[in-house]
Amino acid sequence: AQAQALLQQTGADAVMIGRAGLSRPWLYGDIAHLLASGTQRRPPRVALAARWLLEHLDEHYGFYGEDLGVRTARKHIAWVLAGLPAAGPCRAHLNSLESSRQQSQALSDFFDQLAQQTERWPDVPLTGSPDPLPLHPFHLNACSQPSTSETPA
């Protein structure tokens, strides 16, 4: 809804989604759906979001290797867990684990418990900003049109 309001207020051609997309990869589809239909989609099922993250982590471990992959995955996990119930203790535990198998299993267990509490992804503020959806307007033609105060060289 914020993307739609921003586009209407500014007349921009697009919006930039910053860190919000790191923790909620379905956000892009949600915005596209809202702009096309005028209706908001329901949040994804916890099981679907969990599957996405676990697949992402498997690819991450494969790309970076076991040691570096486990360490760098911690920030990806933190982005996704931010604001979720009981995420703090889970994150502390995940940060202490030294293998991808342990990390994936602990995260899977966390998501299983979350799915028992709620079918859909909880509505929590997005990572990295007190503003739930930091969007910035983009005028796609701004670079191609000189401003009236500039004179051509």
Coordinates of N, CA and C in Angstrom, one line a residue, residues 40-101:
Q40 N -4.5 -6.4 -1.8 CA -3.3 -6.9 -1.2 C -3.4 -8.4 -1.1
R41 N -2.3 -9.1 -1.3 CA -2.2 -10.5 -1.2 C -2.1 -10.9 0.3
R42 N -2.5 -12.1 0.6 CA -2.3 -12.5 2.0 C -0.8 -12.9 2.2
P43 N -0.3 -12.8 3.4 CA 1.1 -13.2 3.6 C 1.3 -14.6 3.2
P44 N 2.5 -15.0 2.8 CA 2.8 -16.4 2.5 C 2.6 -17.3 3.7
R45 N 2.4 -18.6 3.4 CA 2.3 -19.5 4.5 C 3.8 -19.7 5.1
V46 N 3.8 -19.9 6.4 CA 5.1 -20.1 7.1 C 5.9 -21.2 6.4
A47 N 5.2 -22.3 6.0 CA 5.9 -23.4 5.4 C 6.6 -23.0 4.1
L48 N 6.0 -22.1 3.3 CA 6.5 -21.7 2.0 C 7.7 -20.8 2.3
A49 N 7.6 -19.8 3.2 CA 8.7 -18.9 3.5 C 9.9 -19.7 4.1
A50 N 9.6 -20.7 4.9 CA 10.7 -21.5 5.5 C 11.4 -22.3 4.4
R51 N 10.6 -22.9 3.5 CA 11.2 -23.6 2.4 C 12.1 -22.7 1.5
W52 N 11.6 -21.4 1.3 CA 12.5 -20.5 0.5 C 13.8 -20.3 1.3
L53 N 13.7 -20.0 2.5 CA 15.0 -19.6 3.3 C 15.9 -20.8 3.3
L54 N 15.4 -22.0 3.6 CA 16.2 -23.2 3.7 C 16.9 -23.5 2.3
E55 N 16.1 -23.3 1.2 CA 16.7 -23.5 -0.1 C 17.8 -22.5 -0.4
H56 N 17.5 -21.2 0.0 CA 18.5 -20.2 -0.2 C 19.8 -20.5 0.6
L57 N 19.6 -21.0 1.8 CA 20.8 -21.3 2.7 C 21.6 -22.4 2.1
D58 N 20.9 -23.5 1.5 CA 21.6 -24.6 0.9 C 22.5 -24.0 -0.3
E59 N 21.9 -23.1 -1.1 CA 22.7 -22.6 -2.2 C 23.8 -21.7 -1.6
H60 N 23.5 -21.0 -0.6 CA 24.5 -20.1 0.0 C 25.7 -21.0 0.5
Y61 N 25.4 -22.1 1.2 CA 26.5 -22.9 1.7 C 27.3 -23.5 0.6
G62 N 26.6 -23.9 -0.5 CA 27.2 -24.5 -1.7 C 28.2 -23.5 -2.3
F63 N 27.8 -22.3 -2.4 CA 28.6 -21.2 -3.0 C 29.8 -20.8 -2.2
Y64 N 29.6 -20.6 -0.9 CA 30.6 -20.1 0.0 C 31.4 -21.2 0.7
G65 N 30.9 -22.4 0.7 CA 31.6 -23.5 1.4 C 31.1 -23.5 2.8
E66 N 31.5 -24.6 3.5 CA 30.9 -24.9 4.9 C 31.3 -23.8 5.9
D67 N 32.5 -23.5 6.0 CA 32.9 -22.5 7.1 C 32.5 -21.1 6.8
L68 N 32.8 -20.6 5.7 CA 32.4 -19.2 5.4 C 30.9 -19.1 5.2
G69 N 30.3 -20.2 4.6 CA 28.9 -20.2 4.4 C 28.1 -20.1 5.7
V70 N 28.5 -20.8 6.7 CA 27.8 -20.8 8.0 C 27.9 -19.4 8.6
R71 N 29.1 -18.9 8.6 CA 29.3 -17.6 9.2 C 28.5 -16.5 8.5
T72 N 28.6 -16.4 7.2 CA 27.9 -15.4 6.4 C 26.4 -15.6 6.4
A73 N 25.9 -16.8 6.5 CA 24.5 -17.1 6.6 C 23.8 -16.5 7.8
R74 N 24.5 -16.2 8.8 CA 24.0 -15.6 10.0 C 23.3 -14.3 9.7
K75 N 23.8 -13.5 8.9 CA 23.1 -12.2 8.6 C 21.9 -12.4 7.8
H76 N 21.9 -13.4 6.9 CA 20.6 -13.7 6.1 C 19.5 -14.2 7.0
I77 N 19.9 -15.0 8.0 CA 19.0 -15.6 8.9 C 18.4 -14.4 9.8
A78 N 19.3 -13.6 10.2 CA 18.9 -12.4 11.1 C 17.9 -11.6 10.4
W79 N 18.1 -11.3 9.1 CA 17.1 -10.5 8.3 C 15.7 -11.1 8.4
V80 N 15.7 -12.4 8.2 CA 14.4 -13.0 8.1 C 13.7 -13.2 9.4
L81 N 14.5 -13.4 10.4 CA 13.9 -13.6 11.8 C 13.5 -12.3 12.5
A82 N 14.0 -11.2 12.0 CA 13.8 -9.9 12.7 C 12.3 -9.7 13.0
G83 N 12.0 -9.5 14.2 CA 10.6 -9.2 14.6 C 9.7 -10.4 14.8
L84 N 10.2 -11.6 14.5 CA 9.3 -12.8 14.7 C 9.3 -13.2 16.2
P85 N 8.2 -13.8 16.6 CA 8.2 -14.2 18.0 C 9.3 -15.2 18.4
A86 N 10.0 -15.0 19.5 CA 11.0 -15.8 20.0 C 12.3 -15.8 19.1
A87 N 12.4 -14.9 18.2 CA 13.5 -14.9 17.3 C 14.8 -14.6 17.9
G88 N 14.8 -13.8 19.0 CA 16.1 -13.4 19.7 C 16.8 -14.6 20.2
P89 N 16.2 -15.5 21.0 CA 16.8 -16.7 21.5 C 17.2 -17.6 20.4
C90 N 16.4 -17.7 19.4 CA 16.7 -18.6 18.3 C 17.9 -18.1 17.5
R91 N 18.0 -16.8 17.3 CA 19.1 -16.2 16.6 C 20.4 -16.4 17.4
A92 N 20.4 -16.2 18.7 CA 21.5 -16.4 19.5 C 22.0 -17.9 19.4
H93 N 21.1 -18.8 19.4 CA 21.5 -20.2 19.3 C 22.1 -20.5 17.9
L94 N 21.4 -20.0 16.9 CA 21.9 -20.2 15.5 C 23.3 -19.6 15.3
N95 N 23.6 -18.5 16.0 CA 24.9 -17.9 15.9 C 26.0 -18.7 16.5
S96 N 25.6 -19.6 17.4 CA 26.6 -20.5 18.1 C 26.9 -21.8 17.3
L97 N 26.1 -22.1 16.3 CA 26.3 -23.3 15.6 C 27.4 -23.2 14.5
E98 N 28.1 -24.3 14.3 CA 29.3 -24.3 13.5 C 29.2 -25.1 12.2
S99 N 28.0 -25.7 12.0 CA 27.9 -26.5 10.7 C 26.6 -26.1 10.0
S100 N 26.6 -26.3 8.7 CA 25.4 -25.9 7.9 C 24.3 -26.9 8.3
R101 N 24.6 -28.1 8.6 CA 23.5 -29.1 8.9 C 22.8 -28.7 10.2

